[in-house]
């Protein structure tokens, strides 16, 4: 199997005034294509920081990240955009839907940025996958939290990425709704996608092949 | 989904602000548009008015200031006179093609000033070849006849053959002709045979000015110089009159222009501020879009379309309003400016419309490029985070 993500001696520091916060230190691991990995750890341990780096949304202070064979550690932002478009689907904890766009339009949005058209009913099949066929023309404020998160997942899928990254996708949801999201993520993984999920939720972590534990910015055990 | 649709949805999200910004642009463009069309129209009309005189040089009594001489074309009366002897001398001067005497008088009737020109009809018709008269002109030896301008005929409802009491002694004068509309000051005047005017106003043998046409218009100033060798005569050329008027108007115009320019700048700064503000408060959203695969160029494109929507619709609205309201604006401007030529001052030149639209587009582009540059270098997280700073 090929490597989806390789990270080497990764470190991220935040400078706040005279204080330097080591959010990540000496992080090394490899995630293979098709793997399902959960990242867990106490609050403030650097999970979000790590996921943002893997998703090419932020830049490391030191170390290297290779995504599908491309070293993105010091790629200029202009080129990073392409890597993101072609490889990564990102799901935020707080959904980040556009309030004026319908469910269908929110899911469609990334297509506009990758300059592609909705070929052979891709949006419809995604609406199907996330179970929102009947909600296609609703606006985000008319949806429940679980439905909003499913829109966000659908949106992450539209560009057919190889890797899906999700930051606490069930953090804002009750357990029954969360279960639906787990099932959805699990089915995506079964279709061959690489799945990396940050979670506090042990049920979700148990579904993963592998659990990476973070503590104080370092991998613990 | 495409950029235009998304831009419209974003604008609809902030309906009130969008509308106010459109109005802001409209006001700035309307001001700019009226101002530049006024400046254009003013000089055009002035030149036309002077051309319409068909006269190259006016000979006036010595000591008559240019400012007063300028008013001659407007029917102003100067209390000094030339004699018929001066006229004979002018006629013999080299380079003079035609010289014809005029006596200008004013009298009040029904509280309004009436301007009277005593003229030699045959000469005047030569100078003003475009004059067409309904009825006929008079000959020099007639009396109690007159030709009136179209506006007077319409205002007083006078026809050919009507008789009106005229002058200080209310003598009956018969209207033998009505001048076709010239679009100039002539529409407001009464024309009498010179001798009749001299008799009625008790100015025997006196004339106010001599209108002169030269043989070669490139030699106007030379002819002017030779004319000034006549002791009583002072010469005013049409270009001097134009200069005097422009000077007179200049200071009022400058004030008006500076006020409007300041207003436009304030407007432009306000518009830019609003547009940038709505970009700044959305940097977080742009960061999210970047996480979904948008590039800095995409963000710039989106914002550019939004701002162009605002500025172009404001530009169109502003230009349209100022065209529709031009007569209102014209009346207002006429009240401020000390000398306004007749005819339409505000001309809606299509080039001007383009210029004003260009102005609004430029503002739109300035505001669209900024977020593109700003978000192009930021990583998505950088953008999402920068909104908290
Ligand atoms: N922009 C920032 N500036 C300064 N410090 C930051 C910034 N973002 C995160 N940190 C710090 O880095 C550390 C790791 O933060 P991170 O958000 O990655 O934690 P987390 O594991 O995702 O926590 P949680 O489970 O609460 O979401 C924390 O100590 C946090 O305070
Ligand atoms: Mg977190």
Coordinates of C-alpha atoms and ligand atoms in Angstrom, one line a residue:
Chain A
X1 CA 0.0 0.0 0.0
X2 CA 1.1 3.5 -0.8
X3 CA 1.6 6.3 1.8
X4 CA -1.1 8.9 2.0
X5 CA 0.6 11.1 4.5
X6 CA 4.1 11.0 5.9
X7 CA 5.2 13.4 8.6
X8 CA 8.7 13.8 9.9
X9 CA 9.9 15.7 13.0
X10 CA 6.9 18.0 12.8
X11 CA 6.7 21.0 15.1
X12 CA 4.4 23.9 15.4
X13 CA 4.9 26.8 17.7
X14 CA 2.7 29.8 18.5
X15 CA 4.3 32.9 19.7
X16 CA 2.1 34.9 22.0
X17 CA 4.0 38.0 23.1
X18 CA 7.2 36.9 24.7
X19 CA 5.9 33.4 25.3
X20 CA 6.3 30.5 22.8
X21 CA 3.7 27.8 23.0
X22 CA 4.9 24.4 21.6
X23 CA 1.6 23.1 20.3
X24 CA 3.4 20.2 18.5
X25 CA 6.8 18.7 18.9
X26 CA 8.7 15.7 17.4
X27 CA 5.7 14.3 15.7
X28 CA 6.5 11.4 13.3
X29 CA 4.0 9.0 11.7
X30 CA 2.9 7.6 8.4
X31 CA -0.7 7.0 7.3
X32 CA -1.3 4.6 4.5
X33 CA -3.9 5.0 1.8
X34 CA -7.2 3.6 2.8
X35 CA -6.4 3.7 6.5
X36 CA -8.8 4.9 9.2
X37 CA -6.9 6.8 11.9
X38 CA -8.3 8.5 15.0
X39 CA -6.4 11.2 16.7
X40 CA -7.2 11.5 20.4
X41 CA -5.9 13.4 23.4
X42 CA -6.9 15.8 26.1
X43 CA -8.0 19.3 25.3
X44 CA -5.1 21.6 24.3
X45 CA -2.9 18.6 23.3
X46 CA -2.5 19.8 19.7
X47 CA -5.1 17.7 17.8
X48 CA -6.6 20.6 15.8
X49 CA -3.1 22.0 15.2
X50 CA -2.0 18.7 13.8
X51 CA -5.1 18.1 11.6
X52 CA -4.8 21.6 10.2
X53 CA -1.3 20.9 9.2
X54 CA -2.2 17.5 7.6
X55 CA -5.0 19.3 5.7
X56 CA -2.6 21.9 4.3
X57 CA -4.5 24.6 6.0
X58 CA -1.6 25.8 8.0
X59 CA 2.2 25.7 7.9
X60 CA 4.5 23.9 10.3
X61 CA 7.3 25.6 12.2
X62 CA 9.7 22.8 11.5
X63 CA 9.6 19.3 9.9
X64 CA 8.1 18.0 6.8
X65 CA 4.7 16.8 5.6
X66 CA 4.2 14.8 2.4
X67 CA 0.7 14.4 1.0
X68 CA 0.3 11.8 -1.7
X69 CA 4.0 12.1 -2.5
X70 CA 4.1 15.9 -2.6
X71 CA 6.2 17.7 0.0
X72 CA 3.9 20.6 1.1
X73 CA 6.0 21.8 4.0
X74 CA 7.2 24.9 2.3
X75 CA 5.0 25.1 -0.8
X76 CA 3.9 28.6 -1.6
X77 CA 0.2 29.2 -0.8
X78 CA -0.6 29.4 -4.5
X79 CA 0.5 25.8 -5.0
X80 CA -1.0 24.6 -1.8
X81 CA -4.4 25.5 -3.1
X82 CA -4.1 22.8 -5.8
X83 CA -2.9 20.2 -3.4
X84 CA -5.9 20.9 -1.2
X85 CA -8.3 20.8 -4.0
X86 CA -7.1 17.5 -5.5
X87 CA -6.4 15.6 -2.3
X88 CA -8.2 16.8 0.7
X89 CA -11.7 17.1 2.0
X90 CA -11.9 18.9 5.3
X91 CA -14.8 18.7 7.8
X92 CA -14.8 21.4 10.5
X93 CA -16.3 20.9 14.0
X94 CA -18.4 24.1 13.5
X95 CA -19.6 23.1 10.0
X96 CA -18.8 26.5 8.4
X97 CA -21.7 26.4 5.9
X98 CA -22.6 29.5 3.9
X99 CA -25.9 30.8 5.3
X100 CA -27.4 32.1 2.0
X101 CA -26.7 28.9 0.1
X102 CA -29.1 25.9 0.0
X103 CA -27.9 22.4 1.0
X104 CA -27.3 21.6 -2.6
X105 CA -25.4 24.8 -3.3
X106 CA -23.2 24.4 -0.2
X107 CA -22.3 20.9 -1.4
X108 CA -21.7 22.2 -4.9
X109 CA -19.4 25.1 -3.8
X110 CA -16.0 23.4 -4.0
X111 CA -16.8 22.4 -7.6
X112 CA -16.8 26.1 -8.4
X113 CA -13.4 26.6 -7.0
X114 CA -11.9 23.6 -8.7
X115 CA -13.6 24.8 -12.0
X116 CA -15.5 21.6 -12.5
X117 CA -19.1 20.9 -13.5
X118 CA -21.5 18.7 -11.8
X119 CA -21.1 15.7 -14.1
X120 CA -23.5 12.8 -14.1
X121 CA -25.5 13.8 -11.1
X122 CA -22.6 13.8 -8.6
X123 CA -24.4 16.1 -6.3
X124 CA -27.5 14.0 -6.2
X125 CA -25.5 10.9 -5.4
X126 CA -23.8 12.7 -2.6
X127 CA -27.1 14.0 -1.3
X128 CA -28.1 10.4 -1.3
X129 CA -25.0 9.2 0.5
X130 CA -25.4 11.8 3.3
X131 CA -29.2 11.2 3.4
X132 CA -30.3 14.7 2.6
X133 CA -32.2 14.2 -0.7
X134 CA -35.3 15.7 0.8
X135 CA -33.5 18.7 2.2
X136 CA -31.6 19.7 -0.9
X137 CA -33.3 23.1 -1.2
X138 CA -33.3 24.0 2.4
X139 CA -31.1 26.7 3.9
X140 CA -28.6 25.9 6.7
X141 CA -30.6 27.6 9.4
X142 CA -33.5 25.3 8.7
X143 CA -31.4 22.2 9.5
X144 CA -30.5 20.4 12.7
X145 CA -26.9 20.2 13.8
X146 CA -26.6 16.6 12.5
X147 CA -28.0 17.6 9.2
X148 CA -25.6 20.5 9.0
X149 CA -22.7 18.2 9.7
X150 CA -23.8 15.9 7.0
X151 CA -23.9 18.8 4.5
X152 CA -20.3 19.6 5.5
X153 CA -19.4 16.0 4.9
X154 CA -21.1 16.0 1.5
X155 CA -19.2 19.2 0.7
X156 CA -15.9 17.6 1.6
X157 CA -16.7 14.7 -0.8
X158 CA -17.7 16.6 -3.9
X159 CA -14.2 17.1 -5.2
X160 CA -13.5 13.3 -4.8
X161 CA -10.6 13.7 -2.5
X162 CA -8.4 10.8 -1.5
X163 CA -8.1 11.9 2.1
X164 CA -10.9 13.1 4.4
X165 CA -10.0 15.0 7.6
X166 CA -12.6 15.7 10.2
X167 CA -12.1 17.7 13.4
X168 CA -14.4 16.5 16.1
X169 CA -17.2 15.9 13.5
X170 CA -19.6 14.8 16.3
X171 CA -18.4 17.3 19.0
X172 CA -21.6 19.4 18.7
X173 CA -24.0 16.5 18.3
X174 CA -26.0 14.2 20.6
X175 CA -25.0 10.6 20.7
X176 CA -27.8 9.3 18.5
X177 CA -27.0 11.9 15.8
X178 CA -23.3 11.2 16.3
X179 CA -23.9 7.5 15.5
X180 CA -25.3 8.4 12.1
X181 CA -22.2 10.4 11.4
X182 CA -20.0 7.5 12.4
X183 CA -21.8 5.2 10.2
X184 CA -21.5 7.6 7.3
X185 CA -17.8 8.1 7.9
X186 CA -17.3 4.3 8.2
X187 CA -19.1 3.7 4.9
X188 CA -16.8 6.3 3.2
X189 CA -13.8 4.5 4.6
X190 CA -15.2 1.2 3.3
X191 CA -15.3 2.8 -0.2
X192 CA -11.5 3.2 0.0
X193 CA -11.0 6.7 1.3
X194 CA -8.3 7.6 3.8
X195 CA -10.0 8.9 6.9
X196 CA -8.3 10.9 9.7
X197 CA -10.6 11.9 12.5
X198 CA -9.9 14.0 15.6
X199 CA -12.3 12.9 18.4
X200 CA -12.9 12.8 22.1
X201 CA -15.4 10.1 21.5
X202 CA -14.3 6.6 22.3
X203 CA -17.0 4.9 20.2
X204 CA -15.7 6.6 17.1
X205 CA -12.0 6.0 18.1
X206 CA -12.7 2.3 18.4
X207 CA -14.0 2.0 14.9
X208 CA -10.5 3.2 13.6
X209 CA -7.7 0.9 12.5
X210 CA -5.3 2.9 14.6
X211 CA -5.4 5.5 17.3
X212 CA -2.8 8.2 17.6
X213 CA -2.7 9.7 21.1
X214 CA -1.4 13.2 21.7
X215 CA -0.3 14.7 24.9
X216 CA 1.2 18.1 25.3
X217 CA 2.0 18.3 21.7
X218 CA 3.8 15.0 21.5
X219 CA 2.8 11.5 20.6
X220 CA 2.1 9.5 23.7
X221 CA 2.5 5.7 23.5
Chain B
X1 CA -23.3 27.6 -8.7
X2 CA -21.1 30.2 -10.2
X3 CA -19.3 33.3 -9.0
X4 CA -21.9 35.7 -10.2
X5 CA -24.7 33.8 -8.5
X6 CA -22.7 33.6 -5.3
X7 CA -21.8 37.3 -5.5
X8 CA -25.5 38.2 -5.8
X9 CA -26.4 36.0 -2.9
X10 CA -23.7 37.6 -0.8
X11 CA -25.1 41.1 -1.7
X12 CA -28.6 40.1 -0.8
X13 CA -27.4 39.0 2.6
X14 CA -26.6 42.6 3.4
X15 CA -29.5 44.2 1.5
X16 CA -29.5 47.5 3.4
X17 CA -25.8 48.0 3.2
X18 CA -25.7 47.1 -0.4
X19 CA -28.4 49.5 -1.2
X20 CA -26.8 52.4 0.7
X21 CA -23.5 51.8 -0.9
X22 CA -25.2 51.8 -4.4
X23 CA -26.8 55.1 -3.5
X24 CA -23.4 56.4 -2.3
X25 CA -21.9 55.5 -5.7
X26 CA -24.9 57.0 -7.5
X27 CA -24.5 60.3 -5.7
X28 CA -20.8 60.5 -6.4
X29 CA -21.3 59.6 -10.0
X30 CA -24.2 62.0 -10.4
X31 CA -22.1 64.8 -8.9
X32 CA -19.1 64.0 -11.1
X33 CA -21.3 63.6 -14.2
X34 CA -23.2 66.9 -13.7
X35 CA -20.0 68.7 -13.0
X36 CA -18.1 67.6 -16.0
X37 CA -21.1 67.9 -18.3
X38 CA -21.6 71.4 -17.0
X39 CA -18.0 72.4 -17.6
X40 CA -18.2 71.0 -21.1
X41 CA -21.6 72.4 -22.0
X42 CA -20.8 75.8 -20.6
X43 CA -17.8 76.5 -22.8
X44 CA -19.6 75.0 -25.8
X45 CA -22.6 77.2 -25.4
X46 CA -20.5 80.3 -24.8
X47 CA -18.5 79.7 -27.9
X48 CA -21.7 79.0 -29.8
X49 CA -23.2 82.2 -28.5
X50 CA -20.3 84.3 -29.6
X51 CA -20.1 82.6 -33.0
X52 CA -23.8 83.3 -33.4
X53 CA -23.1 86.9 -33.1
X54 CA -21.6 86.8 -36.5
X55 CA -19.5 89.7 -35.4
X56 CA -15.7 89.7 -35.0
X57 CA -15.1 93.1 -33.4
X58 CA -17.2 95.6 -31.5
X59 CA -16.2 99.2 -31.6
X60 CA -17.3 100.8 -28.3
X61 CA -16.9 104.3 -26.8
X62 CA -13.5 104.8 -25.2
X63 CA -13.4 104.3 -21.5
X64 CA -16.0 101.6 -21.6
X65 CA -14.6 98.6 -19.6
X66 CA -14.4 95.2 -21.1
X67 CA -16.9 93.8 -18.6
X68 CA -19.5 96.3 -19.8
X69 CA -18.7 95.6 -23.4
X70 CA -19.2 91.9 -22.7
X71 CA -22.7 92.7 -21.6
X72 CA -23.5 94.2 -25.0
X73 CA -24.1 90.8 -26.4
X74 CA -26.5 90.3 -23.5
X75 CA -28.3 93.5 -24.1
X76 CA -26.5 95.5 -21.5
X77 CA -26.8 99.3 -21.8
X78 CA -23.7 101.5 -21.5
X79 CA -24.2 105.2 -20.9
X80 CA -21.7 106.3 -23.4
X81 CA -22.1 106.8 -27.1
X82 CA -20.3 106.9 -30.4
X83 CA -21.3 109.2 -33.2
X84 CA -22.2 108.6 -36.8
X85 CA -19.0 110.3 -37.8
X86 CA -17.1 107.5 -36.0
X87 CA -19.1 105.0 -38.0
X88 CA -18.0 106.6 -41.3
X89 CA -14.4 106.5 -40.2
X90 CA -14.6 102.9 -39.2
X91 CA -16.1 102.0 -42.5
X92 CA -13.0 103.4 -44.4
X93 CA -10.5 101.4 -42.3
X94 CA -8.4 98.8 -44.0
X95 CA -9.6 95.2 -43.4
X96 CA -13.1 96.1 -42.5
X97 CA -15.6 94.1 -44.5
X98 CA -18.8 95.4 -43.0
X99 CA -19.5 97.9 -40.2
X100 CA -23.0 98.5 -38.9
X101 CA -24.2 100.8 -36.2
X102 CA -26.3 99.6 -33.2
X103 CA -28.1 101.6 -30.6
X104 CA -29.0 99.6 -27.5
X105 CA -31.6 100.8 -25.1
X106 CA -33.6 99.3 -22.3
X107 CA -37.0 100.3 -21.0
X108 CA -39.2 98.8 -18.3
X109 CA -42.7 97.7 -19.0
X110 CA -44.7 95.5 -16.7
X111 CA -41.7 95.5 -14.3
X112 CA -39.6 93.6 -16.9
X113 CA -36.7 95.1 -18.8
X114 CA -37.2 95.2 -22.5
X115 CA -34.1 95.3 -24.7
X116 CA -34.2 97.3 -27.8
X117 CA -31.7 97.2 -30.7
X118 CA -31.8 100.0 -33.2
X119 CA -30.2 98.5 -36.3
X120 CA -29.7 98.7 -40.0
X121 CA -31.7 95.7 -41.0
X122 CA -30.0 95.0 -44.3
X123 CA -26.5 95.0 -42.8
X124 CA -27.6 92.9 -39.8
X125 CA -29.0 90.3 -42.0
X126 CA -25.7 90.1 -43.8
X127 CA -23.9 89.6 -40.5
X128 CA -26.4 87.0 -39.2
X129 CA -27.0 85.0 -42.4
X130 CA -28.9 82.4 -40.4
X131 CA -31.6 84.9 -39.4
X132 CA -35.0 83.9 -40.9
X133 CA -37.9 86.2 -40.4
X134 CA -41.6 85.5 -40.5
X135 CA -43.1 88.5 -42.2
X136 CA -40.4 91.0 -43.2
X137 CA -37.6 93.2 -42.0
X138 CA -37.9 97.0 -42.1
X139 CA -36.0 99.4 -44.3
X140 CA -33.9 102.3 -42.8
X141 CA -36.5 105.0 -43.5
X142 CA -39.4 103.3 -41.9
X143 CA -40.8 104.3 -38.5
X144 CA -43.3 102.7 -36.1
X145 CA -42.4 99.2 -37.2
X146 CA -40.4 96.5 -35.4
X147 CA -39.3 92.9 -35.5
X148 CA -39.3 90.9 -32.3
X149 CA -37.6 87.7 -31.1
X150 CA -39.5 84.5 -31.0
X151 CA -39.6 84.3 -27.2
X152 CA -41.2 87.7 -26.8
X153 CA -43.8 86.9 -29.4
X154 CA -44.7 83.7 -27.5
X155 CA -44.6 85.3 -24.1
X156 CA -46.7 88.3 -25.0
X157 CA -48.8 86.4 -27.6
X158 CA -48.0 88.9 -30.3
X159 CA -48.6 88.3 -34.0
X160 CA -47.5 90.0 -37.2
X161 CA -49.7 93.0 -37.6
X162 CA -50.2 93.4 -33.8
X163 CA -49.6 96.9 -32.5
X164 CA -48.0 97.6 -29.1
X165 CA -47.4 100.8 -27.2
X166 CA -43.7 101.2 -27.2
X167 CA -40.9 103.3 -25.5
X168 CA -41.1 106.0 -22.9
X169 CA -43.9 107.8 -24.7
X170 CA -45.9 104.6 -25.5
X171 CA -46.0 105.2 -29.2
X172 CA -47.9 102.6 -31.2
X173 CA -45.4 100.3 -33.1
X174 CA -46.6 97.6 -35.5
X175 CA -44.9 94.3 -35.6
X176 CA -43.9 93.5 -39.1
X177 CA -41.8 90.5 -38.5
X178 CA -41.0 87.8 -36.0
X179 CA -37.6 86.3 -36.0
X180 CA -37.4 82.5 -36.2
X181 CA -36.0 80.9 -33.1
X182 CA -32.2 81.4 -33.0
X183 CA -31.6 79.6 -29.7
X184 CA -29.6 82.6 -28.6
X185 CA -30.2 86.0 -27.0
X186 CA -31.7 87.4 -30.1
X187 CA -34.9 85.6 -29.2
X188 CA -35.4 88.1 -26.4
X189 CA -34.9 91.4 -28.2
X190 CA -36.9 94.1 -30.0
X191 CA -35.4 95.3 -33.3
X192 CA -36.1 98.8 -34.6
X193 CA -34.8 100.8 -37.5
X194 CA -31.8 102.7 -36.1
X195 CA -33.3 106.2 -36.8
X196 CA -36.6 105.2 -35.2
X197 CA -34.8 104.0 -32.1
X198 CA -32.7 107.2 -31.9
X199 CA -35.9 109.3 -32.2
X200 CA -37.9 107.3 -29.6
X201 CA -35.2 107.3 -27.0
X202 CA -34.0 110.8 -27.8
X203 CA -30.5 109.8 -28.9
X204 CA -30.3 111.6 -32.2
X205 CA -27.1 110.8 -34.1
X206 CA -25.8 108.5 -31.3
X207 CA -24.9 104.8 -31.4
X208 CA -23.8 102.4 -28.7
X209 CA -21.6 100.3 -30.7
X210 CA -20.4 99.4 -34.2
X211 CA -20.5 95.7 -35.1
X212 CA -17.6 94.9 -37.5
X213 CA -16.9 91.9 -39.7
X214 CA -13.4 91.7 -40.9
X215 CA -12.3 90.4 -44.4
X216 CA -9.8 88.0 -43.0
X217 CA -10.5 86.5 -39.6
X218 CA -6.8 85.7 -39.1
X219 CA -6.2 89.5 -39.0
X220 CA -8.7 90.4 -36.4
X221 CA -6.2 91.8 -34.0
X222 CA -4.4 93.9 -36.6
X223 CA -7.7 95.4 -37.7
X224 CA -8.5 96.0 -34.1
X225 CA -5.3 98.0 -33.7
X226 CA -5.9 100.2 -36.7
X227 CA -9.4 100.9 -35.4
X228 CA -8.1 102.1 -32.1
X229 CA -6.3 104.9 -33.9
X230 CA -9.8 106.6 -34.1
X231 CA -9.8 108.9 -31.0
X232 CA -13.2 108.0 -29.6
X233 CA -13.1 104.3 -30.3
X234 CA -12.1 101.4 -28.2
X235 CA -12.1 97.9 -29.7
X236 CA -13.3 94.7 -28.2
X237 CA -12.7 91.5 -30.0
X238 CA -14.9 88.4 -29.5
X239 CA -12.0 86.4 -28.0
X240 CA -11.6 89.2 -25.4
X241 CA -15.2 89.0 -24.6
X242 CA -15.0 85.3 -24.2
X243 CA -11.9 85.7 -21.9
X244 CA -13.7 88.3 -19.8
X245 CA -16.7 86.1 -19.3
X246 CA -14.6 83.1 -18.5
X247 CA -12.8 85.1 -15.9
X248 CA -15.9 86.5 -14.5
X249 CA -17.4 83.0 -14.2
X250 CA -14.1 81.3 -13.4
X251 CA -14.0 82.1 -9.7
X252 CA -17.6 81.0 -9.1
X253 CA -16.9 77.9 -11.1
X254 CA -13.8 77.1 -9.2
X255 CA -15.7 77.3 -6.0
X256 CA -18.4 75.1 -7.2
X257 CA -16.0 72.6 -8.7
X258 CA -13.9 72.3 -5.5
X259 CA -17.0 71.8 -3.4
X260 CA -18.2 69.0 -5.7
X261 CA -14.7 67.4 -5.9
X262 CA -14.5 67.4 -2.1
X263 CA -18.0 65.8 -2.0
X264 CA -16.9 63.2 -4.5
X265 CA -13.7 62.3 -2.6
X266 CA -15.7 62.0 0.7
X267 CA -18.2 59.7 -1.2
X268 CA -15.4 57.6 -2.7
X269 CA -13.7 57.2 0.7
X270 CA -17.0 56.2 2.3
X271 CA -17.7 53.7 -0.4
X272 CA -14.2 52.2 -0.2
X273 CA -14.5 52.0 3.5
X274 CA -17.9 50.2 3.4
X275 CA -16.7 47.8 0.7
X276 CA -13.5 47.0 2.6
X277 CA -15.3 46.6 5.9
X278 CA -17.6 44.0 4.4
X279 CA -14.5 42.2 3.1
X280 CA -12.7 42.4 6.4
X281 CA -15.6 41.0 8.4
X282 CA -15.7 38.0 6.0
X283 CA -12.0 37.1 6.0
X284 CA -13.0 34.1 8.2
X285 CA -15.5 33.0 5.6
X286 CA -12.8 33.5 2.9
X287 CA -10.5 31.3 5.0
X288 CA -13.1 28.6 5.0
X289 CA -13.6 28.9 1.3
X290 CA -9.8 28.5 0.9
X291 CA -10.1 25.3 3.0
X292 CA -12.6 24.1 0.4
X293 CA -10.2 24.7 -2.4
X294 CA -10.6 28.4 -3.3
X295 CA -7.5 30.3 -4.3
X296 CA -6.7 33.9 -3.5
X297 CA -7.7 34.7 -7.1
X298 CA -11.1 33.0 -6.6
X299 CA -11.7 35.2 -3.5
X300 CA -10.6 38.3 -5.3
X301 CA -12.8 37.4 -8.3
X302 CA -15.8 37.0 -5.9
X303 CA -15.2 40.3 -4.2
X304 CA -14.5 42.0 -7.4
X305 CA -17.8 40.8 -8.9
X306 CA -19.6 42.0 -5.7
X307 CA -18.1 45.4 -5.7
X308 CA -18.5 45.8 -9.5
X309 CA -22.1 45.0 -9.1
X310 CA -22.5 47.8 -6.5
X311 CA -20.4 50.4 -8.3
X312 CA -21.7 49.7 -11.8
X313 CA -25.3 49.8 -10.7
X314 CA -24.6 52.9 -8.7
X315 CA -22.8 54.4 -11.7
X316 CA -25.8 53.7 -14.0
X317 CA -28.2 55.0 -11.4
X318 CA -26.2 58.1 -10.9
X319 CA -25.7 58.9 -14.5
X320 CA -29.4 58.2 -15.3
X321 CA -30.5 60.4 -12.4
X322 CA -28.3 63.3 -13.4
X323 CA -29.6 63.1 -17.0
X324 CA -33.2 63.1 -15.8
X325 CA -32.5 65.8 -13.3
X326 CA -30.3 67.9 -15.5
X327 CA -32.8 70.7 -16.0
X328 CA -33.1 71.0 -12.2
X329 CA -29.4 71.0 -11.8
X330 CA -29.1 73.5 -14.6
X331 CA -31.4 75.9 -12.9
X332 CA -29.5 75.6 -9.7
X333 CA -26.1 76.2 -11.4
X334 CA -27.5 79.2 -13.4
X335 CA -28.4 80.8 -10.0
X336 CA -24.8 80.6 -8.8
X337 CA -22.9 81.5 -12.0
X338 CA -22.7 85.2 -12.7
X339 CA -23.0 84.8 -16.5
X340 CA -24.7 82.0 -18.2
X341 CA -25.1 81.7 -21.9
X342 CA -28.5 80.8 -23.2
X343 CA -29.1 77.2 -24.5
X344 CA -28.6 74.0 -22.7
X345 CA -25.7 74.2 -20.3
X346 CA -25.6 70.5 -19.3
X347 CA -24.8 68.3 -22.2
X348 CA -25.0 64.6 -21.7
X349 CA -22.1 63.5 -23.8
X350 CA -21.9 59.7 -24.2
X351 CA -18.2 59.8 -23.6
X352 CA -18.9 61.4 -20.2
X353 CA -21.2 58.6 -19.3
X354 CA -18.4 56.2 -20.1
X355 CA -16.0 58.3 -18.0
X356 CA -18.3 58.2 -15.0
X357 CA -18.8 54.5 -15.3
X358 CA -15.1 54.1 -15.6
X359 CA -14.8 56.0 -12.3
X360 CA -17.1 53.6 -10.6
X361 CA -15.4 50.6 -12.1
X362 CA -12.0 51.8 -10.8
X363 CA -13.4 52.1 -7.3
X364 CA -14.7 48.6 -7.6
X365 CA -11.4 47.2 -8.8
X366 CA -9.4 49.0 -6.1
X367 CA -11.7 47.3 -3.5
X368 CA -11.6 43.9 -5.2
X369 CA -7.9 43.7 -5.5
X370 CA -7.2 44.3 -1.9
X371 CA -8.9 41.2 -0.5
X372 CA -7.4 39.1 -3.3
X373 CA -3.9 40.2 -2.4
X374 CA -4.6 39.9 1.3
X375 CA -6.1 36.4 1.1
X376 CA -3.7 35.1 -1.5
X377 CA -0.8 35.0 0.9
X378 CA -2.8 33.8 3.9
X379 CA -3.2 30.1 4.6
X380 CA -6.9 29.2 5.4
X381 CA -6.1 29.0 9.1
X382 CA -4.2 32.3 8.9
X383 CA -7.3 33.9 7.3
X384 CA -9.7 32.3 9.8
X385 CA -7.6 33.4 12.7
X386 CA -6.8 36.9 11.3
X387 CA -10.4 37.9 11.8
X388 CA -9.9 37.8 15.5
X389 CA -7.0 40.2 15.5
Ligands
LIG1 N1 -3.6 30.7 17.2 C1 -3.0 30.2 18.4 N2 -2.2 31.1 19.1 C2 -1.6 30.7 20.2 N3 -1.8 29.5 20.7 C3 -2.6 28.6 20.1 C4 -3.2 28.9 18.9 N4 -4.0 27.8 18.5 C5 -3.8 26.9 19.4 N5 -2.9 27.3 20.3 C6 -2.4 26.5 21.5 O1 -1.8 25.3 21.0 C7 -2.2 24.3 21.8 C8 -2.9 23.2 21.0 O2 -4.1 23.7 20.6 P1 -5.1 22.8 19.7 O3 -6.3 23.7 19.3 O4 -4.4 22.1 18.7 O5 -5.7 21.8 20.8 P2 -6.8 20.6 20.7 O6 -6.0 19.4 21.0 O7 -7.4 20.7 19.4 O8 -7.8 21.0 21.8 P3 -9.4 20.8 21.9 O9 -9.6 19.4 22.1 O10 -9.8 21.6 23.0 O11 -9.9 21.2 20.6 C9 -3.1 24.8 22.9 O12 -2.3 25.0 24.1 C10 -3.5 26.1 22.4 O13 -3.7 27.1 23.4
LIG2 MG1 -9.4 21.1 18.7

